[in-house]
PDB file of C-alpha atoms in Angstrom:
ATOM      1  CA  MET A 790      87.136 107.127  97.624  1.00 95.00           C
ATOM      2  CA  VAL A 791      88.813 104.788  95.073  1.00 96.00           C
ATOM      3  CA  GLU A 792      86.493 103.346  93.380  1.00 96.00           C
ATOM      4  CA  ASP A 793      86.181 103.342  89.257  1.00 94.00           C
ATOM      5  CA  ASP A 794      82.938 103.646  88.728  1.00 94.00           C
ATOM      6  CA  PRO A 795      81.511 106.512  88.580  1.00 93.00           C
ATOM      7  CA  VAL A 796      77.144 105.901  89.657  1.00 94.00           C
ATOM      8  CA  ILE A 797      78.756 103.967  92.649  1.00 94.00           C
ATOM      9  CA  SER A 798      81.506 107.480  94.115  1.00 94.00           C
ATOM     10  CA  ARG A 799      78.529 109.887  93.487  1.00 93.00           C
ATOM     11  CA  PHE A 800      76.168 108.075  95.078  1.00 93.00           C
ATOM     12  CA  ILE A 801      78.242 107.962  98.013  1.00 94.00           C
ATOM     13  CA  SER A 802      79.707 111.419  97.354  1.00 93.00           C
ATOM     14  CA  GLN A 803      76.248 112.674  97.728  1.00 93.00           C
ATOM     15  CA  GLY A 804      74.939 110.787 100.267  1.00 92.00           C
ATOM     16  CA  LEU A 805      78.539 111.189 102.292  1.00 91.00           C
ATOM     17  CA  GLY A 806      78.166 115.080 101.354  1.00 90.00           C
ATOM     18  CA  GLN A 807      74.538 115.419 102.882  1.00 89.00           C
ATOM     19  CA  MET A 808      76.188 113.666 106.469  1.00 86.00           C
ATOM     20  CA  GLY A 809      79.001 116.261 106.706  1.00 85.00           C
ATOM     21  CA  HIS A 810      81.680 114.698 104.952  1.00 88.00           C
ATOM     22  CA  GLU A 811      84.489 115.619 102.072  1.00 91.00           C
ATOM     23  CA  THR A 812      84.998 112.662  99.965  1.00 93.00           C
ATOM     24  CA  ALA A 813      87.865 113.400  97.252  1.00 94.00           C
ATOM     25  CA  LEU A 814      88.054 110.505  94.738  1.00 95.00           C
ATOM     26  CA  ALA A 815      90.246 108.606  92.889  1.00 95.00           C
ATOM     27  CA  CYS A 816      89.354 106.350  89.276  1.00 95.00           C
ATOM     28  CA  CYS A 817      92.701 104.072  89.952  1.00 95.00           C
ATOM     29  CA  GLY A 818      95.562 102.808  91.944  1.00 94.00           C
ATOM     30  CA  ALA A 819      97.681 105.485  90.429  1.00 94.00           C
ATOM     31  CA  GLU A 820      94.966 108.422  91.462  1.00 94.00           C
ATOM     32  CA  ALA A 821      95.120 107.904  94.602  1.00 93.00           C
ATOM     33  CA  ILE A 822      98.597 107.473  95.758  1.00 91.00           C
ATOM     34  CA  ALA A 823      99.412 110.568  93.950  1.00 90.00           C
ATOM     35  CA  GLN A 824      95.878 113.021  95.891  1.00 89.00           C
ATOM     36  CA  CYS A 825      98.080 110.369  99.693  1.00 86.00           C
ATOM     37  CA  ASP A 826     100.411 112.246  98.966  1.00 82.00           C
ATOM     38  CA  GLY A 827      99.016 115.617  99.702  1.00 79.00           C
ATOM     39  CA  PRO A 828      97.423 117.167 103.715  1.00 80.00           C
ATOM     40  CA  PRO A 829      96.485 113.287 105.290  1.00 81.00           C
ATOM     41  CA  PHE A 830      92.989 112.189 104.817  1.00 87.00           C
ATOM     42  CA  ASP A 831      90.773 111.097 107.757  1.00 86.00           C
ATOM     43  CA  ALA A 832      89.264 107.986 106.520  1.00 91.00           C
ATOM     44  CA  ILE A 833      89.359 105.638 103.299  1.00 93.00           C
ATOM     45  CA  ILE A 834      86.891 103.961 101.170  1.00 96.00           C
ATOM     46  CA  LEU A 835      88.351 101.346  98.783  1.00 96.00           C
ATOM     47  CA  ASP A 836      86.808  98.280  96.182  1.00 96.00           C
ATOM     48  CA  ARG A 837      89.009  95.967  95.042  1.00 95.00           C
ATOM     49  CA  MET A 838      88.090  96.006  91.869  1.00 95.00           C
ATOM     50  CA  LEU A 839      90.376  98.601  90.138  1.00 95.00           C
ATOM     51  CA  PRO A 840      91.899  99.287  86.787  1.00 95.00           C
ATOM     52  CA  ASP A 841      95.605  99.770  86.892  1.00 95.00           C
ATOM     53  CA  THR A 842      95.402  97.229  90.508  1.00 94.00           C
ATOM     54  CA  SER A 843      93.771  94.912  92.338  1.00 94.00           C
ATOM     55  CA  GLY A 844      92.763  96.867  96.181  1.00 94.00           C
ATOM     56  CA  ILE A 845      94.729  95.087  97.990  1.00 93.00           C
ATOM     57  CA  ALA A 846      97.686  95.574  96.496  1.00 93.00           C
ATOM     58  CA  LEU A 847      97.082  98.981  96.338  1.00 93.00           C
ATOM     59  CA  LEU A 848      96.394  98.815  99.801  1.00 88.00           C
ATOM     60  CA  ASP A 849      99.781  97.381 100.695  1.00 84.00           C
ATOM     61  CA  GLU A 850     101.628  99.834  98.455  1.00 85.00           C
ATOM     62  CA  LEU A 851      99.389 102.592 101.513  1.00 81.00           C
ATOM     63  CA  ARG A 852     101.014 101.382 104.143  1.00 73.00           C
ATOM     64  CA  ARG A 853     103.924 101.345 103.720  1.00 70.00           C
ATOM     65  CA  LYS A 854     103.665 105.658 103.710  1.00 68.00           C
ATOM     66  CA  ALA A 855     104.337 107.468 107.359  1.00 55.00           C
ATOM     67  CA  SER A 856     100.447 108.377 107.397  1.00 63.00           C
ATOM     68  CA  PHE A 857      97.809 105.840 106.370  1.00 71.00           C
ATOM     69  CA  PRO A 858      94.322 105.896 107.167  1.00 81.00           C
ATOM     70  CA  PRO A 859      91.907 104.471 108.145  1.00 84.00           C
ATOM     71  CA  VAL A 860      90.863 101.767 105.131  1.00 89.00           C
ATOM     72  CA  VAL A 861      87.502 100.971 104.651  1.00 92.00           C
ATOM     73  CA  ILE A 862      86.994  97.990 101.932  1.00 94.00           C
ATOM     74  CA  LEU A 863      83.977  97.856  99.965  1.00 95.00           C
ATOM     75  CA  SER A 864      83.453  95.670  97.026  1.00 94.00           C
ATOM     76  CA  ALA A 865      81.170  93.153  95.822  1.00 94.00           C
ATOM     77  CA  LEU A 866      83.454  90.648  96.202  1.00 93.00           C
ATOM     78  CA  GLY A 867      82.404  89.433  99.551  1.00 90.00           C
ATOM     79  CA  SER A 868      82.762  85.900 100.767  1.00 90.00           C
ATOM     80  CA  VAL A 869      84.680  84.861 104.108  1.00 85.00           C
ATOM     81  CA  GLU A 870      87.684  84.314 102.183  1.00 87.00           C
ATOM     82  CA  ASP A 871      87.420  87.568 100.073  1.00 89.00           C
ATOM     83  CA  ARG A 872      86.723  89.573 103.137  1.00 86.00           C
ATOM     84  CA  ILE A 873      89.869  87.381 106.012  1.00 84.00           C
ATOM     85  CA  GLU A 874      91.798  88.734 103.216  1.00 85.00           C
ATOM     86  CA  GLY A 875      91.122  92.298 102.801  1.00 86.00           C
ATOM     87  CA  LEU A 876      91.567  92.205 107.180  1.00 80.00           C
ATOM     88  CA  ASP A 877      94.041  90.328 106.922  1.00 75.00           C
ATOM     89  CA  ALA A 878      96.095  92.603 104.199  1.00 78.00           C
ATOM     90  CA  GLY A 879      95.333  95.645 106.502  1.00 74.00           C
ATOM     91  CA  ALA A 880      92.218  96.715 105.533  1.00 83.00           C
ATOM     92  CA  ASP A 881      90.374  98.264 109.135  1.00 78.00           C
ATOM     93  CA  ASP A 882      86.262  97.215 108.047  1.00 84.00           C
ATOM     94  CA  TYR A 883      84.900  95.016 105.373  1.00 89.00           C
ATOM     95  CA  LEU A 884      81.557  96.694 103.785  1.00 91.00           C
ATOM     96  CA  VAL A 885      79.634  94.404 100.637  1.00 92.00           C
ATOM     97  CA  LYS A 886      77.595  95.594  98.210  1.00 92.00           C
ATOM     98  CA  PRO A 887      75.499  96.307  98.020  1.00 91.00           C
ATOM     99  CA  PHE A 888      75.202  97.984 100.780  1.00 91.00           C
ATOM    100  CA  ASP A 889      73.392 100.310 102.883  1.00 91.00           C
ATOM    101  CA  MET A 890      74.418 104.443 102.937  1.00 91.00           C
ATOM    102  CA  ALA A 891      73.557 105.081 106.393  1.00 89.00           C
ATOM    103  CA  GLU A 892      76.204 101.549 107.514  1.00 90.00           C
ATOM    104  CA  LEU A 893      78.270 103.410 105.238  1.00 92.00           C
ATOM    105  CA  ALA A 894      78.239 106.478 107.342  1.00 89.00           C
ATOM    106  CA  ALA A 895      78.522 104.394 110.057  1.00 86.00           C
ATOM    107  CA  ARG A 896      81.259 102.265 109.502  1.00 85.00           C
ATOM    108  CA  ILE A 897      84.222 105.328 108.486  1.00 87.00           C
ATOM    109  CA  ASN A 898      83.090 106.818 111.448  1.00 81.00           C
ATOM    110  CA  ALA A 899      84.173 104.636 114.341  1.00 74.00           C
ATOM    111  CA  VAL A 900      87.453 103.221 112.027  1.00 75.00           C
ATOM    112  CA  ALA A 901      88.094 107.551 112.081  1.00 74.00           C
ATOM    113  CA  ARG A 902      87.417 108.076 115.658  1.00 65.00           C
ATOM    114  CA  ARG A 903      90.002 105.352 116.033  1.00 56.00           C
ATOM    115  CA  LYS A 904      92.901 106.429 117.032  1.00 46.00           C
ATOM    116  CA  THR A 905      94.674 103.313 117.307  1.00 45.00           C
ATOM    117  CA  GLY A 906      96.695 101.610 114.381  1.00 45.00           C
ATOM    118  CA  ARG A 907      97.802 104.782 113.144  1.00 47.00           C
ATOM    119  CA  GLU A 908     101.967 105.461 112.303  1.00 45.00           C
ATOM    120  CA  SER A 909     102.373 109.363 113.367  1.00 44.00           C
ATOM    121  CA  ASP A 910     106.084 111.171 113.263  1.00 43.00           C
ATOM    122  CA  GLY A 911     107.351 107.341 111.867  1.00 51.00           C
ATOM    123  CA  GLY A 912     105.744 105.953 114.850  1.00 71.00           C
ATOM    124  CA  LEU A 913     103.203 103.548 115.554  1.00 87.00           C
ATOM    125  CA  THR A 914     100.694 105.097 119.550  1.00 90.00           C
ATOM    126  CA  VAL A 915      97.217 103.768 120.768  1.00 91.00           C
ATOM    127  CA  GLY A 916      96.796 105.128 124.237  1.00 88.00           C
ATOM    128  CA  ALA A 917      99.747 105.850 125.634  1.00 91.00           C
ATOM    129  CA  LEU A 918     101.812 103.602 124.707  1.00 94.00           C
ATOM    130  CA  LYS A 919     104.171 104.889 121.321  1.00 92.00           C
ATOM    131  CA  LEU A 920     106.225 101.945 119.566  1.00 92.00           C
ATOM    132  CA  ASP A 921     109.856 104.046 118.379  1.00 89.00           C
ATOM    133  CA  PRO A 922     110.877 102.462 114.989  1.00 85.00           C
ATOM    134  CA  ALA A 923     113.928 104.337 115.939  1.00 81.00           C
ATOM    135  CA  SER A 924     114.805 102.970 118.737  1.00 86.00           C
ATOM    136  CA  HIS A 925     113.360  99.557 118.624  1.00 87.00           C
ATOM    137  CA  GLN A 926     111.736 101.091 122.568  1.00 93.00           C
ATOM    138  CA  ALA A 927     107.927 100.717 123.265  1.00 95.00           C
ATOM    139  CA  ILE A 928     107.039 103.579 125.144  1.00 95.00           C
ATOM    140  CA  CYS A 929     104.718 104.615 127.548  1.00 94.00           C
ATOM    141  CA  ARG A 930     104.190 107.738 129.739  1.00 90.00           C
ATOM    142  CA  ASP A 931     107.675 108.330 131.188  1.00 89.00           C
ATOM    143  CA  ARG A 932     109.375 104.054 131.288  1.00 94.00           C
ATOM    144  CA  SER A 933     110.453 102.540 128.033  1.00 95.00           C
ATOM    145  CA  THR A 934     111.494  99.203 127.367  1.00 95.00           C
ATOM    146  CA  ALA A 935     113.661  97.899 124.752  1.00 93.00           C
ATOM    147  CA  LEU A 936     112.603  95.191 122.221  1.00 91.00           C
ATOM    148  CA  ASN A 937     114.118  92.734 119.676  1.00 86.00           C
ATOM    149  CA  ARG A 938     112.812  92.676 116.401  1.00 81.00           C
ATOM    150  CA  LYS A 939     111.037  89.421 116.542  1.00 84.00           C
ATOM    151  CA  GLN A 940     108.993  91.615 120.140  1.00 90.00           C
ATOM    152  CA  TYR A 941     108.625  94.827 118.258  1.00 90.00           C
ATOM    153  CA  SER A 942     107.249  93.442 114.767  1.00 88.00           C
ATOM    154  CA  LEU A 943     105.347  91.783 117.053  1.00 92.00           C
ATOM    155  CA  LEU A 944     103.543  94.806 118.933  1.00 94.00           C
ATOM    156  CA  ALA A 945     103.096  97.230 115.888  1.00 92.00           C
ATOM    157  CA  HIS A 946     101.094  93.961 114.630  1.00 91.00           C
ATOM    158  CA  MET A 947      98.848  94.004 117.210  1.00 93.00           C
ATOM    159  CA  ILE A 948      99.131  97.787 118.185  1.00 92.00           C
ATOM    160  CA  ARG A 949      97.874  98.268 114.281  1.00 88.00           C
ATOM    161  CA  GLN A 950      94.647  95.527 114.420  1.00 89.00           C
ATOM    162  CA  ALA A 951      94.325  97.229 118.097  1.00 90.00           C
ATOM    163  CA  ASP A 952      90.649  96.467 119.728  1.00 89.00           C
ATOM    164  CA  ARG A 953      90.598  93.174 116.542  1.00 89.00           C
ATOM    165  CA  LEU A 954      91.112  89.362 117.562  1.00 92.00           C
ATOM    166  CA  VAL A 955      94.124  88.276 115.159  1.00 92.00           C
ATOM    167  CA  THR A 956      95.100  84.477 115.550  1.00 92.00           C
ATOM    168  CA  ARG A 957      97.624  82.807 115.631  1.00 91.00           C
ATOM    169  CA  GLY A 958      97.719  81.936 112.141  1.00 89.00           C
ATOM    170  CA  MET A 959      97.350  85.515 111.250  1.00 89.00           C
ATOM    171  CA  LEU A 960     100.522  86.612 113.106  1.00 90.00           C
ATOM    172  CA  LEU A 961     102.416  83.405 111.663  1.00 87.00           C
ATOM    173  CA  GLU A 962     101.279  84.521 108.814  1.00 84.00           C
ATOM    174  CA  HIS A 963     102.487  89.321 109.751  1.00 82.00           C
ATOM    175  CA  VAL A 964     105.026  88.166 112.240  1.00 83.00           C
ATOM    176  CA  TRP A 965     107.558  85.071 111.148  1.00 80.00           C
ATOM    177  CA  GLY A 966     106.393  84.823 107.132  1.00 75.00           C
ATOM    178  CA  TYR A 967     105.291  81.221 107.391  1.00 75.00           C
ATOM    179  CA  SER A 968     102.259  79.881 105.412  1.00 67.00           C
ATOM    180  CA  PHE A 969     101.994  76.869 107.725  1.00 70.00           C
ATOM    181  CA  GLU A 970     101.476  75.804 110.974  1.00 75.00           C
ATOM    182  CA  PRO A 971     105.054  75.287 112.324  1.00 72.00           C
ATOM    183  CA  ALA A 972     105.026  72.072 115.491  1.00 68.00           C
ATOM    184  CA  THR A 973     105.879  74.983 117.961  1.00 75.00           C
ATOM    185  CA  ASN A 974     104.724  77.105 120.538  1.00 86.00           C
ATOM    186  CA  ILE A 975     107.239  79.754 118.770  1.00 87.00           C
ATOM    187  CA  VAL A 976     103.904  82.275 118.797  1.00 90.00           C
ATOM    188  CA  GLU A 977     102.494  81.987 122.700  1.00 92.00           C
ATOM    189  CA  SER A 978     106.125  81.578 124.172  1.00 90.00           C
ATOM    190  CA  ASN A 979     107.430  84.952 121.514  1.00 91.00           C
ATOM    191  CA  MET A 980     103.791  86.512 123.407  1.00 94.00           C
ATOM    192  CA  SER A 981     105.032  85.598 126.282  1.00 93.00           C
ATOM    193  CA  ARG A 982     108.552  87.356 126.158  1.00 93.00           C
ATOM    194  CA  LEU A 983     106.582  90.710 124.711  1.00 95.00           C
ATOM    195  CA  ARG A 984     104.243  91.050 127.760  1.00 95.00           C
ATOM    196  CA  THR A 985     107.094  90.725 130.713  1.00 95.00           C
ATOM    197  CA  LYS A 986     108.338  93.608 128.398  1.00 95.00           C
ATOM    198  CA  LEU A 987     105.408  95.777 128.488  1.00 96.00           C
ATOM    199  CA  LEU A 988     104.866  95.027 132.380  1.00 96.00           C
ATOM    200  CA  GLU A 989     107.949  96.603 132.846  1.00 95.00           C
ATOM    201  CA  ILE A 990     106.399  99.840 131.951  1.00 96.00           C
ATOM    202  CA  ASP A 991     103.010  99.136 134.062  1.00 94.00           C
ATOM    203  CA  CYS A 992     101.489  98.147 130.626  1.00 95.00           C
ATOM    204  CA  ASP A 993      99.356  95.847 130.426  1.00 94.00           C
ATOM    205  CA  PRO A 994      97.459  95.458 127.012  1.00 95.00           C
ATOM    206  CA  ILE A 995      96.953  92.732 125.533  1.00 96.00           C
ATOM    207  CA  GLU A 996      94.410  90.328 126.652  1.00 95.00           C
ATOM    208  CA  THR A 997      94.701  85.680 125.508  1.00 94.00           C
ATOM    209  CA  ARG A 998      91.271  84.675 124.090  1.00 91.00           C
ATOM    210  CA  ARG A 999      91.939  81.025 124.295  1.00 89.00           C
ATOM    211  CA  GLY A1000      91.571  79.141 121.503  1.00 87.00           C
ATOM    212  CA  SER A1001      91.316  81.709 119.465  1.00 88.00           C
ATOM    213  CA  GLY A1002      94.051  84.263 119.422  1.00 93.00           C
ATOM    214  CA  TYR A1003      94.736  87.949 121.144  1.00 96.00           C
ATOM    215  CA  ILE A1004      93.387  91.242 121.263  1.00 95.00           C
ATOM    216  CA  LEU A1005      95.447  94.770 121.678  1.00 95.00           C
ATOM    217  CA  ARG A1006      92.499  96.206 123.971  1.00 93.00           C
ATOM    218  CA  SER A1007      93.636 100.035 123.750  1.00 90.00           C
ATOM    219  CA  GLU A1008      90.911 101.639 126.559  1.00 89.00           C
ATOM    220  CA  ARG A1009      93.747  99.908 128.617  1.00 90.00           C
ATOM    221  CA  CYS A1010      96.501 101.772 126.917  1.00 88.00           C
ATOM    222  CA  ALA A1011      94.675 104.685 128.399  1.00 75.00           C
TER     223      ALA A1011
END
């Protein structure tokens, strides 16, 4: 748990301890990075307002690590824009203070159970689908297909956000680096080519939500 308020830290640690969780505490970003260099955690509870960095900046640094656990942001910053920013930055869930301990515990349990979008041995996996960064291949059971750089980046982002809606705007920002809407169907055409590649390995996990975006369904990768 990364939280600089000792009262909140103690409250959460005691509450989760009563539910069978063991909690390590960090009061700033530097402590969190140091602790994450040790044995992997099942989940991270992350405050957005820290004395030495922002939670968003820390989240970005944590994402670069090989063993990046699920993250639940717990913050007093609760506007729609704040929540979108946190989730787009890579958080698995976002809970606003003040909060109910039982709800926090339930959300932690949910993200810790999720086996999707976790880097393992330098790759990304969801169910039987694995993305290999060394060969730029998508692998499902005993079959594989080579992806170009954009298809690889697109699938990697979808795996990290598995079972959650990913909008066209989110893909433009995270995969292409665009902060604007180009007057082309660049997302749709690349997604179509990616899905064709996945069908080569008998894998069809991506669902189109017309007018909304896409969802990679983890159950379709079983």
